[in-house]
Amino acid sequence: MDQLRPAPLSDPESHPVGSRNGFTAHMRRIATSGLVRLADIITPPLCLACHSPLGTHDSLCPACWIRIDFIRPPLCDRLGIPLPFDAGAATLSAQAIAAPPVYGRARAVARYDGVMRDLVHDLKFHDRHDAVRLFGRWLAETGRDLIADADLMVPVPLHRLKLLRRRFNQAAVLTAELSRITATPAAPLALIRTR
């Protein structure tokens, strides 16, 4: 005679609402959405730059978004600076040819001015970590080709005195977020600053 045993709980979402496991999963979704709504009432989503109300967290309002000067192709393959026209793959700028840097390739999300400068300063000097997720998404998109070639991400360490003043290393925080998004391993303690 066959014995009865409970079905495995590998995927509670696959159970119909009428079953016990399906009911539990359904109630969990309701509770989670209720908690999210409650959290949005207590801390409503605001623009990371101007703090105007938004529909989602970790974002910018349209007025602040258009004030960011994103760096887009065509780019110098080495410096990542904009080029006036697309001359084909792996084009170097005059600056990269005249004074080659010690690194292979670099990329930047946007020009460091206006809203972008304010967001970076808020992270670095005012302990505002609320833009880290947004920065991580931008960095993952902008550095997609570089990250695809990377075996490991290593943030540049801060000098001890700067670390004491700031209480955290913003490069390490951004590297952790980028590592989470891209699944590229990170080694935040691989380098030691000696000066």
GROMACS .gro file of C-alpha atoms in nm:
model
  195
    1MET     CA    1   0.000   0.000   0.000
    2ASP     CA    2   0.133   0.342  -0.094
    3GLN     CA    3   0.197   0.590   0.181
    4LEU     CA    4   0.091   0.950   0.144
    5ARG     CA    5   0.344   1.227   0.191
    6PRO     CA    6   0.327   1.601   0.138
    7ALA     CA    7   0.423   1.741  -0.200
    8PRO     CA    8   0.759   1.919  -0.212
    9LEU     CA    9   0.746   2.293  -0.149
   10SER     CA   10   1.000   2.376  -0.418
   11ASP     CA   11   0.788   2.644  -0.583
   12PRO     CA   12   0.499   2.777  -0.374
   13GLU     CA   13   0.404   3.014  -0.658
   14SER     CA   14   0.307   2.716  -0.878
   15HIS     CA   15   0.039   2.589  -0.641
   16PRO     CA   16  -0.319   2.697  -0.709
   17VAL     CA   17  -0.467   2.944  -0.463
   18GLY     CA   18  -0.712   2.675  -0.348
   19SER     CA   19  -0.436   2.457  -0.202
   20ARG     CA   20  -0.277   2.524   0.135
   21ASN     CA   21   0.061   2.618  -0.015
   22GLY     CA   22  -0.104   2.833  -0.280
   23PHE     CA   23  -0.306   3.013  -0.014
   24THR     CA   24   0.010   3.077   0.191
   25ALA     CA   25   0.191   3.214  -0.113
   26HIS     CA   26  -0.110   3.430  -0.199
   27MET     CA   27  -0.126   3.570   0.155
   28ARG     CA   28   0.250   3.634   0.149
   29ARG     CA   29   0.211   3.840  -0.171
   30ILE     CA   30  -0.074   4.041  -0.017
   31ALA     CA   31   0.126   4.105   0.301
   32THR     CA   32   0.436   4.204   0.104
   33SER     CA   33   0.244   4.447  -0.117
   34GLY     CA   34   0.079   4.590   0.195
   35LEU     CA   35   0.417   4.640   0.361
   36VAL     CA   36   0.551   4.808   0.047
   37ARG     CA   37   0.253   5.044   0.043
   38LEU     CA   38   0.299   5.120   0.413
   39ALA     CA   39   0.670   5.187   0.358
   40ASP     CA   40   0.582   5.420   0.068
   41ILE     CA   41   0.348   5.614   0.300
   42ILE     CA   42   0.616   5.644   0.568
   43THR     CA   43   0.901   5.715   0.324
   44PRO     CA   44   0.743   5.806  -0.010
   45PRO     CA   45   0.950   5.773  -0.327
   46LEU     CA   46   1.122   6.102  -0.401
   47CYS     CA   47   1.354   6.226  -0.672
   48LEU     CA   48   1.711   6.159  -0.558
   49ALA     CA   49   1.815   6.509  -0.667
   50CYS     CA   50   1.532   6.758  -0.606
   51HIS     CA   51   1.316   6.543  -0.372
   52SER     CA   52   0.993   6.593  -0.568
   53PRO     CA   53   0.740   6.307  -0.540
   54LEU     CA   54   0.785   6.009  -0.774
   55GLY     CA   55   0.611   5.681  -0.847
   56THR     CA   56   0.918   5.465  -0.775
   57HIS     CA   57   1.218   5.467  -0.544
   58ASP     CA   58   1.582   5.503  -0.655
   59SER     CA   59   1.515   5.731  -0.949
   60LEU     CA   60   1.505   6.088  -1.075
   61CYS     CA   61   1.219   6.307  -1.186
   62PRO     CA   62   1.206   6.399  -1.557
   63ALA     CA   63   1.327   6.755  -1.488
   64CYS     CA   64   1.644   6.630  -1.313
   65TRP     CA   65   1.694   6.343  -1.557
   66ILE     CA   66   1.719   6.576  -1.859
   67ARG     CA   67   1.976   6.792  -1.677
   68ILE     CA   68   2.227   6.503  -1.671
   69ASP     CA   69   2.466   6.505  -1.966
   70PHE     CA   70   2.510   6.131  -2.028
   71ILE     CA   71   2.818   6.029  -2.224
   72ARG     CA   72   2.716   5.821  -2.527
   73PRO     CA   73   2.896   5.677  -2.832
   74PRO     CA   74   3.088   5.744  -3.041
   75LEU     CA   75   3.365   5.732  -2.780
   76CYS     CA   76   3.742   5.717  -2.767
   77ASP     CA   77   3.813   5.349  -2.705
   78ARG     CA   78   4.081   5.427  -2.447
   79LEU     CA   79   3.964   5.740  -2.260
   80GLY     CA   80   3.588   5.698  -2.307
   81ILE     CA   81   3.546   6.064  -2.403
   82PRO     CA   82   3.294   6.159  -2.674
   83LEU     CA   83   3.416   6.183  -3.032
   84PRO     CA   84   3.267   6.425  -3.287
   85PHE     CA   85   3.179   6.142  -3.529
   86ASP     CA   86   3.189   5.763  -3.554
   87ALA     CA   87   3.509   5.660  -3.736
   88GLY     CA   88   3.461   5.288  -3.681
   89ALA     CA   89   3.554   5.039  -3.412
   90ALA     CA   90   3.831   5.105  -3.158
   91THR     CA   91   3.890   5.470  -3.250
   92LEU     CA   92   4.133   5.667  -3.031
   93SER     CA   93   4.099   6.037  -2.958
   94ALA     CA   94   4.383   6.283  -3.021
   95GLN     CA   95   4.434   6.305  -2.643
   96ALA     CA   96   4.475   5.927  -2.611
   97ILE     CA   97   4.728   5.920  -2.894
   98ALA     CA   98   4.927   6.223  -2.772
   99ALA     CA   99   4.942   6.115  -2.407
  100PRO     CA  100   4.848   5.747  -2.370
  101PRO     CA  101   4.723   5.671  -2.018
  102VAL     CA  102   4.866   5.388  -1.807
  103TYR     CA  103   4.531   5.203  -1.816
  104GLY     CA  104   4.372   5.017  -2.106
  105ARG     CA  105   4.018   5.158  -2.115
  106ALA     CA  106   3.796   5.388  -1.910
  107ARG     CA  107   3.429   5.483  -1.919
  108ALA     CA  108   3.215   5.743  -1.745
  109VAL     CA  109   2.838   5.754  -1.712
  110ALA     CA  110   2.797   6.131  -1.746
  111ARG     CA  111   2.975   6.462  -1.731
  112TYR     CA  112   3.060   6.564  -1.376
  113ASP     CA  113   2.847   6.877  -1.343
  114GLY     CA  114   2.506   6.994  -1.227
  115VAL     CA  115   2.273   6.721  -1.102
  116MET     CA  116   2.535   6.447  -1.147
  117ARG     CA  117   2.790   6.642  -0.941
  118ASP     CA  118   2.531   6.698  -0.666
  119LEU     CA  119   2.440   6.327  -0.656
  120VAL     CA  120   2.806   6.222  -0.636
  121HIS     CA  121   2.876   6.480  -0.363
  122ASP     CA  122   2.575   6.359  -0.165
  123LEU     CA  123   2.717   6.006  -0.173
  124LYS     CA  124   3.078   6.101  -0.100
  125PHE     CA  125   3.039   6.375   0.158
  126HIS     CA  126   2.688   6.351   0.304
  127ASP     CA  127   2.644   5.974   0.358
  128ARG     CA  128   2.352   5.965   0.113
  129HIS     CA  129   2.354   5.607  -0.010
  130ASP     CA  130   2.009   5.628  -0.169
  131ALA     CA  131   2.156   5.680  -0.519
  132VAL     CA  132   2.380   5.371  -0.504
  133ARG     CA  133   2.126   5.147  -0.682
  134LEU     CA  134   2.075   5.403  -0.957
  135PHE     CA  135   2.451   5.453  -0.995
  136GLY     CA  136   2.497   5.076  -1.005
  137ARG     CA  137   2.248   5.040  -1.291
  138TRP     CA  138   2.412   5.324  -1.482
  139LEU     CA  139   2.762   5.185  -1.426
  140ALA     CA  140   2.656   4.835  -1.533
  141GLU     CA  141   2.511   4.969  -1.857
  142THR     CA  142   2.795   5.211  -1.934
  143GLY     CA  143   3.071   4.965  -1.850
  144ARG     CA  144   2.907   4.656  -1.999
  145ASP     CA  145   3.196   4.583  -2.241
  146LEU     CA  146   3.465   4.643  -1.980
  147ILE     CA  147   3.287   4.435  -1.717
  148ALA     CA  148   3.238   4.148  -1.963
  149ASP     CA  149   3.619   4.125  -1.992
  150ALA     CA  150   3.677   4.153  -1.616
  151ASP     CA  151   3.761   3.862  -1.389
  152LEU     CA  152   3.742   4.071  -1.073
  153MET     CA  153   3.641   4.421  -0.963
  154VAL     CA  154   3.868   4.595  -0.714
  155PRO     CA  155   3.777   4.937  -0.570
  156VAL     CA  156   4.050   5.193  -0.506
  157PRO     CA  157   4.101   5.218  -0.128
  158LEU     CA  158   4.076   5.550   0.055
  159HIS     CA  159   4.353   5.694   0.267
  160ARG     CA  160   4.291   5.610   0.634
  161LEU     CA  161   4.223   5.972   0.730
  162LYS     CA  162   3.972   6.015   0.447
  163LEU     CA  163   3.808   5.688   0.546
  164LEU     CA  164   3.775   5.812   0.905
  165ARG     CA  165   3.621   6.141   0.786
  166ARG     CA  166   3.379   5.982   0.538
  167ARG     CA  167   3.316   5.663   0.741
  168PHE     CA  168   3.295   5.452   0.423
  169ASN     CA  169   3.467   5.404   0.090
  170GLN     CA  170   3.225   5.511  -0.183
  171ALA     CA  171   3.422   5.315  -0.444
  172ALA     CA  172   3.377   4.998  -0.238
  173VAL     CA  173   3.003   5.064  -0.199
  174LEU     CA  174   2.960   5.117  -0.574
  175THR     CA  175   3.175   4.813  -0.652
  176ALA     CA  176   2.957   4.597  -0.425
  177GLU     CA  177   2.643   4.716  -0.604
  178LEU     CA  178   2.799   4.666  -0.947
  179SER     CA  179   2.914   4.319  -0.844
  180ARG     CA  180   2.560   4.236  -0.729
  181ILE     CA  181   2.408   4.353  -1.059
  182THR     CA  182   2.662   4.193  -1.292
  183ALA     CA  183   2.756   3.884  -1.087
  184THR     CA  184   3.123   3.977  -1.135
  185PRO     CA  185   3.325   3.895  -0.822
  186ALA     CA  186   3.456   4.187  -0.616
  187ALA     CA  187   3.758   4.203  -0.386
  188PRO     CA  188   3.716   4.517  -0.175
  189LEU     CA  189   4.025   4.445   0.039
  190ALA     CA  190   4.262   4.338  -0.240
  191LEU     CA  191   4.450   4.671  -0.244
  192ILE     CA  192   4.611   4.864   0.040
  193ARG     CA  193   4.677   5.236   0.012
  194THR     CA  194   5.031   5.311   0.123
  195ARG     CA  195   5.027   5.690   0.092
   0.00000   0.00000   0.00000
